[in-house]
Amino acid sequence: MAFGAIILIRVLFIACMVFIIGYVFGGFSKRPALTVITKVAAILMIVLFFAANAVMMRGRFADRGHWHHHGCDSVQVDGRYLR
């Protein structure tokens, strides 16, 4: 699920970039419909940025068992772990 969501977010992000680059460097600013779509694409890019971070964080913290380092509740003295 998370991998599919990441791919979908990336594809939508690229589509938004096409509209924004077309507005800045191309002739999208001359047509009213493309101007509206570009404004929606700019807002969608902000939402996609937060969505991508949420999906990454969810995937990272889904398995709490492997989140901490081995022996993090121990103190290492002279190469040995003390408990």
mmCIF file of C-alpha atoms in Angstrom:
data_model
loop_
_atom_site.group_PDB
_atom_site.id
_atom_site.type_symbol
_atom_site.label_atom_id
_atom_site.label_comp_id
_atom_site.label_asym_id
_atom_site.label_seq_id
_atom_site.Cartn_x
_atom_site.Cartn_y
_atom_site.Cartn_z
ATOM 1 C CA MET A 1 0.000 0.000 0.000
ATOM 2 C CA ALA A 2 2.671 2.503 0.973
ATOM 3 C CA PHE A 3 4.736 1.819 -2.160
ATOM 4 C CA GLY A 4 1.707 2.364 -4.412
ATOM 5 C CA ALA A 5 0.870 5.591 -2.597
ATOM 6 C CA ILE A 6 4.429 6.834 -3.039
ATOM 7 C CA ILE A 7 4.316 6.102 -6.779
ATOM 8 C CA LEU A 8 0.944 7.855 -7.119
ATOM 9 C CA ILE A 9 2.187 10.909 -5.239
ATOM 10 C CA ARG A 10 5.306 11.070 -7.426
ATOM 11 C CA VAL A 11 3.282 10.886 -10.646
ATOM 12 C CA LEU A 12 0.926 13.638 -9.466
ATOM 13 C CA PHE A 13 3.920 15.722 -8.400
ATOM 14 C CA ILE A 14 5.443 15.444 -11.883
ATOM 15 C CA ALA A 15 2.127 16.417 -13.488
ATOM 16 C CA CYS A 16 1.942 19.490 -11.252
ATOM 17 C CA MET A 17 5.484 20.457 -12.188
ATOM 18 C CA VAL A 18 4.602 20.256 -15.896
ATOM 19 C CA PHE A 19 1.773 22.752 -15.408
ATOM 20 C CA ILE A 20 3.855 25.127 -13.298
ATOM 21 C CA ILE A 21 6.819 25.049 -15.699
ATOM 22 C CA GLY A 22 4.419 25.522 -18.605
ATOM 23 C CA TYR A 23 2.954 28.576 -16.886
ATOM 24 C CA VAL A 24 6.329 30.137 -16.114
ATOM 25 C CA PHE A 25 8.210 29.325 -19.318
ATOM 26 C CA GLY A 26 5.491 28.415 -21.789
ATOM 27 C CA GLY A 27 2.271 29.917 -23.035
ATOM 28 C CA PHE A 28 0.001 28.614 -20.280
ATOM 29 C CA SER A 29 -0.465 32.117 -18.859
ATOM 30 C CA LYS A 30 -2.260 33.272 -22.029
ATOM 31 C CA ARG A 31 -5.129 30.795 -21.697
ATOM 32 C CA PRO A 32 -7.527 31.212 -18.758
ATOM 33 C CA ALA A 33 -8.288 27.503 -18.360
ATOM 34 C CA LEU A 34 -4.618 26.576 -18.114
ATOM 35 C CA THR A 35 -4.065 29.401 -15.635
ATOM 36 C CA VAL A 36 -6.729 27.959 -13.324
ATOM 37 C CA ILE A 37 -5.312 24.443 -13.658
ATOM 38 C CA THR A 38 -1.839 25.771 -12.828
ATOM 39 C CA LYS A 39 -3.134 27.436 -9.655
ATOM 40 C CA VAL A 40 -4.778 24.167 -8.611
ATOM 41 C CA ALA A 41 -1.545 22.328 -9.417
ATOM 42 C CA ALA A 42 0.447 24.683 -7.186
ATOM 43 C CA ILE A 43 -1.901 24.043 -4.256
ATOM 44 C CA LEU A 44 -1.868 20.318 -4.992
ATOM 45 C CA MET A 45 1.932 20.285 -4.864
ATOM 46 C CA ILE A 46 1.862 21.603 -1.304
ATOM 47 C CA VAL A 47 -0.682 18.947 -0.315
ATOM 48 C CA LEU A 48 1.350 16.226 -2.051
ATOM 49 C CA PHE A 49 4.480 17.294 -0.209
ATOM 50 C CA PHE A 50 2.781 16.752 3.140
ATOM 51 C CA ALA A 51 1.139 13.531 1.938
ATOM 52 C CA ALA A 52 4.484 12.115 0.809
ATOM 53 C CA ASN A 53 5.998 12.908 4.191
ATOM 54 C CA ALA A 54 3.041 11.308 5.972
ATOM 55 C CA VAL A 55 3.332 8.117 3.909
ATOM 56 C CA MET A 56 7.071 7.940 4.524
ATOM 57 C CA MET A 57 6.650 8.486 8.274
ATOM 58 C CA ARG A 58 3.893 5.899 8.467
ATOM 59 C CA GLY A 59 6.033 3.367 6.677
ATOM 60 C CA ARG A 60 9.009 4.167 8.873
ATOM 61 C CA PHE A 61 7.209 3.941 12.211
ATOM 62 C CA ALA A 62 4.844 1.078 11.315
ATOM 63 C CA ASP A 63 7.105 -1.562 12.829
ATOM 64 C CA ARG A 64 7.941 -0.285 16.302
ATOM 65 C CA GLY A 65 9.884 -3.428 17.149
ATOM 66 C CA HIS A 66 12.853 -2.444 14.972
ATOM 67 C CA TRP A 67 12.722 1.281 15.668
ATOM 68 C CA HIS A 68 15.256 1.484 18.485
ATOM 69 C CA HIS A 69 18.879 0.423 18.311
ATOM 70 C CA HIS A 70 20.032 -2.818 19.832
ATOM 71 C CA GLY A 71 21.250 -2.250 23.371
ATOM 72 C CA CYS A 72 20.007 1.304 23.635
ATOM 73 C CA ASP A 73 18.987 0.694 27.256
ATOM 74 C CA SER A 74 22.566 -0.302 28.103
ATOM 75 C CA VAL A 75 25.687 1.679 28.865
ATOM 76 C CA GLN A 76 28.927 0.718 27.149
ATOM 77 C CA VAL A 77 32.063 0.853 29.300
ATOM 78 C CA ASP A 78 35.408 -0.419 28.012
ATOM 79 C CA GLY A 79 33.762 -2.241 25.113
ATOM 80 C CA ARG A 80 31.263 -4.096 27.367
ATOM 81 C CA TYR A 81 27.590 -3.398 27.902
ATOM 82 C CA LEU A 82 26.497 -2.793 31.471
ATOM 83 C CA ARG A 83 22.854 -3.092 32.443
#
